[in-house]
CSV table of C-alpha atoms in Angstrom, one decimal:
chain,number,residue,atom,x,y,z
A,1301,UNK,CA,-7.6,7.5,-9.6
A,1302,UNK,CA,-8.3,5.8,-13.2
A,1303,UNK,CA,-10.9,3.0,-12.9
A,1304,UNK,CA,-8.8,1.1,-15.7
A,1305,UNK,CA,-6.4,0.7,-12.8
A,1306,UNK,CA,-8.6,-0.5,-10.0
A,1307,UNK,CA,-10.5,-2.9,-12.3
A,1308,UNK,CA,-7.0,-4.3,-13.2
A,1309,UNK,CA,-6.1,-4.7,-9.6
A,1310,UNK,CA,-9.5,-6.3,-9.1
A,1311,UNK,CA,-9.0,-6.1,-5.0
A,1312,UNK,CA,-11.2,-8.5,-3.6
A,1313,UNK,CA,-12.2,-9.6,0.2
A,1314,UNK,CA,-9.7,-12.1,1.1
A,1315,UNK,CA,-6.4,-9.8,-1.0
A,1316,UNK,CA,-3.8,-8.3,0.9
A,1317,UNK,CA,-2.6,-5.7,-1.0
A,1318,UNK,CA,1.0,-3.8,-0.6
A,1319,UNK,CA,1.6,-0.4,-1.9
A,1320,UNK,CA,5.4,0.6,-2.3
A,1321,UNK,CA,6.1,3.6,-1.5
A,1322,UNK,CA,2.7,4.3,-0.2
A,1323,UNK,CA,3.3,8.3,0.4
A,1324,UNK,CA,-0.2,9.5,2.4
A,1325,UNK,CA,-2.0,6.8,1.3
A,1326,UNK,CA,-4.3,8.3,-1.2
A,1327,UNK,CA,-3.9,4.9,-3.3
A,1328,UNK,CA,-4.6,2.9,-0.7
A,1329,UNK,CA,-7.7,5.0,0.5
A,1330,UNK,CA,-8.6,4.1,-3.1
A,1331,UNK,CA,-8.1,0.2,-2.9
A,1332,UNK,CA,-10.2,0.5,0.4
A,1333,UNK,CA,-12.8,2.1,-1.0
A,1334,UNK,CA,-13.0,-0.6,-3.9
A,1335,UNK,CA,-12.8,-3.7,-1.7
A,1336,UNK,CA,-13.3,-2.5,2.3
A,1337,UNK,CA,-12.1,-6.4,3.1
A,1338,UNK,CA,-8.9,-6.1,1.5
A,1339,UNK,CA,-6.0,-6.2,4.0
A,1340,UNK,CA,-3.8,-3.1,2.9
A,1341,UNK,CA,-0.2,-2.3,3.7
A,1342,UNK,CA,2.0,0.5,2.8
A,1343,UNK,CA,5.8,1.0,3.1
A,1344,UNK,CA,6.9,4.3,3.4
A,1345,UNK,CA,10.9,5.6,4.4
A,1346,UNK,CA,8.9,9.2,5.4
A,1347,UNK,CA,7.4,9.2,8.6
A,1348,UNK,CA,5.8,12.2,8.3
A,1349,UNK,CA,3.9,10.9,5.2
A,1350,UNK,CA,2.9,8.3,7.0
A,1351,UNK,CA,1.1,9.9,10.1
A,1352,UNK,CA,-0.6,11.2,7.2
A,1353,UNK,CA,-1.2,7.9,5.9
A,1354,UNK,CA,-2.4,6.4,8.9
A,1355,UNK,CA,-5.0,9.1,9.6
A,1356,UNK,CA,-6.7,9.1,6.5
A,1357,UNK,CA,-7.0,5.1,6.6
A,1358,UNK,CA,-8.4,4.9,9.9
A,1359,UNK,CA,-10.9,7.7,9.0
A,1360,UNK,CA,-12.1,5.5,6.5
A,1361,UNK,CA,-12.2,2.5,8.6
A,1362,UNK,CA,-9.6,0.4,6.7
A,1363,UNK,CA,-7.9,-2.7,7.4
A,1364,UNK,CA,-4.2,-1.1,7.1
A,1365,UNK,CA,-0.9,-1.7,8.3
A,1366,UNK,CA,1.5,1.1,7.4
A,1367,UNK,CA,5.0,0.2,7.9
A,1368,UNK,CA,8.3,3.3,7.4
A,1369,UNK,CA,10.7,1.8,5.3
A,1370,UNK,CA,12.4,1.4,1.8
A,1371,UNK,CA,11.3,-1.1,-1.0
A,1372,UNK,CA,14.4,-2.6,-0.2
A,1373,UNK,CA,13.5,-3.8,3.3
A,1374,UNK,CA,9.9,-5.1,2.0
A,1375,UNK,CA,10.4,-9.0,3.1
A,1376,UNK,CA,11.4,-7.8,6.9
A,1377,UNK,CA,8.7,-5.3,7.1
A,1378,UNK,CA,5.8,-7.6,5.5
A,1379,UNK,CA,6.8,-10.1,8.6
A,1380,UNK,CA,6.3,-13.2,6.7
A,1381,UNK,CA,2.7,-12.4,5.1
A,1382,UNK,CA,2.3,-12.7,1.6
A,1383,UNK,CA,0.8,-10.3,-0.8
A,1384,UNK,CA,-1.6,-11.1,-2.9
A,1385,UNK,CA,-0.9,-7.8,-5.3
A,1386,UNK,CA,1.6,-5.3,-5.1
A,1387,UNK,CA,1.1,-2.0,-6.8
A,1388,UNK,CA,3.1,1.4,-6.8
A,1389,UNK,CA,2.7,5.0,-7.8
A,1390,UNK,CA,5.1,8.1,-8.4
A,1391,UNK,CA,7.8,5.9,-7.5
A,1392,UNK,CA,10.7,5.0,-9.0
A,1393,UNK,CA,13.6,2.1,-7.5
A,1394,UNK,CA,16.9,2.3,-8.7
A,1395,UNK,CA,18.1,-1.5,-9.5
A,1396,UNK,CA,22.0,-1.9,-9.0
């Protein structure tokens, strides 16, 4: 992952940070390993990806909620809580 990136995202103890269209998590892993603190969540519509996902964040000891779903559904599946940055990788949304 570039550093460029992470020093633009700046996580910091009290962020929760959402990553759309998490896949297994790898950017997440990364944010974790930047800030430990940061609440992370990821949205994913593949399960399977997401067991992945889920392993490798709890092997690292992560504060992560990983949630299957589509970018579209992201204000049900964040349950009211507010993210303080949203990032995405090797995703693309199609905007009607």
């Amino acid at each position: 992952m570039d550093t460029a990136f992470l020093s633009q995202v700046k996580p910091s103890p009290v962020d929760t940070i959402l990553d759309v269209g998490c896949g297994t998590g790898s950017l997440l892993v990364r944010l974790g390993q930047t800030e430990p603190l940061a609440m992370l969540i990821g949205i994913d519509p593949d399960p399977a990806v997401l067991a992945r996902a889920r392993i490798r964040l709890a092997a690292g000891g992560f504060r992560a909620d990983v949630r299957n779903g589509f970018a579209r559904q992201t204000a049900e599946l964040l349950d009211g809580r507010r993210p303080t940055e949203i990032v995405s990788s090797l995703m693309f949304i199609k905007c009607r």
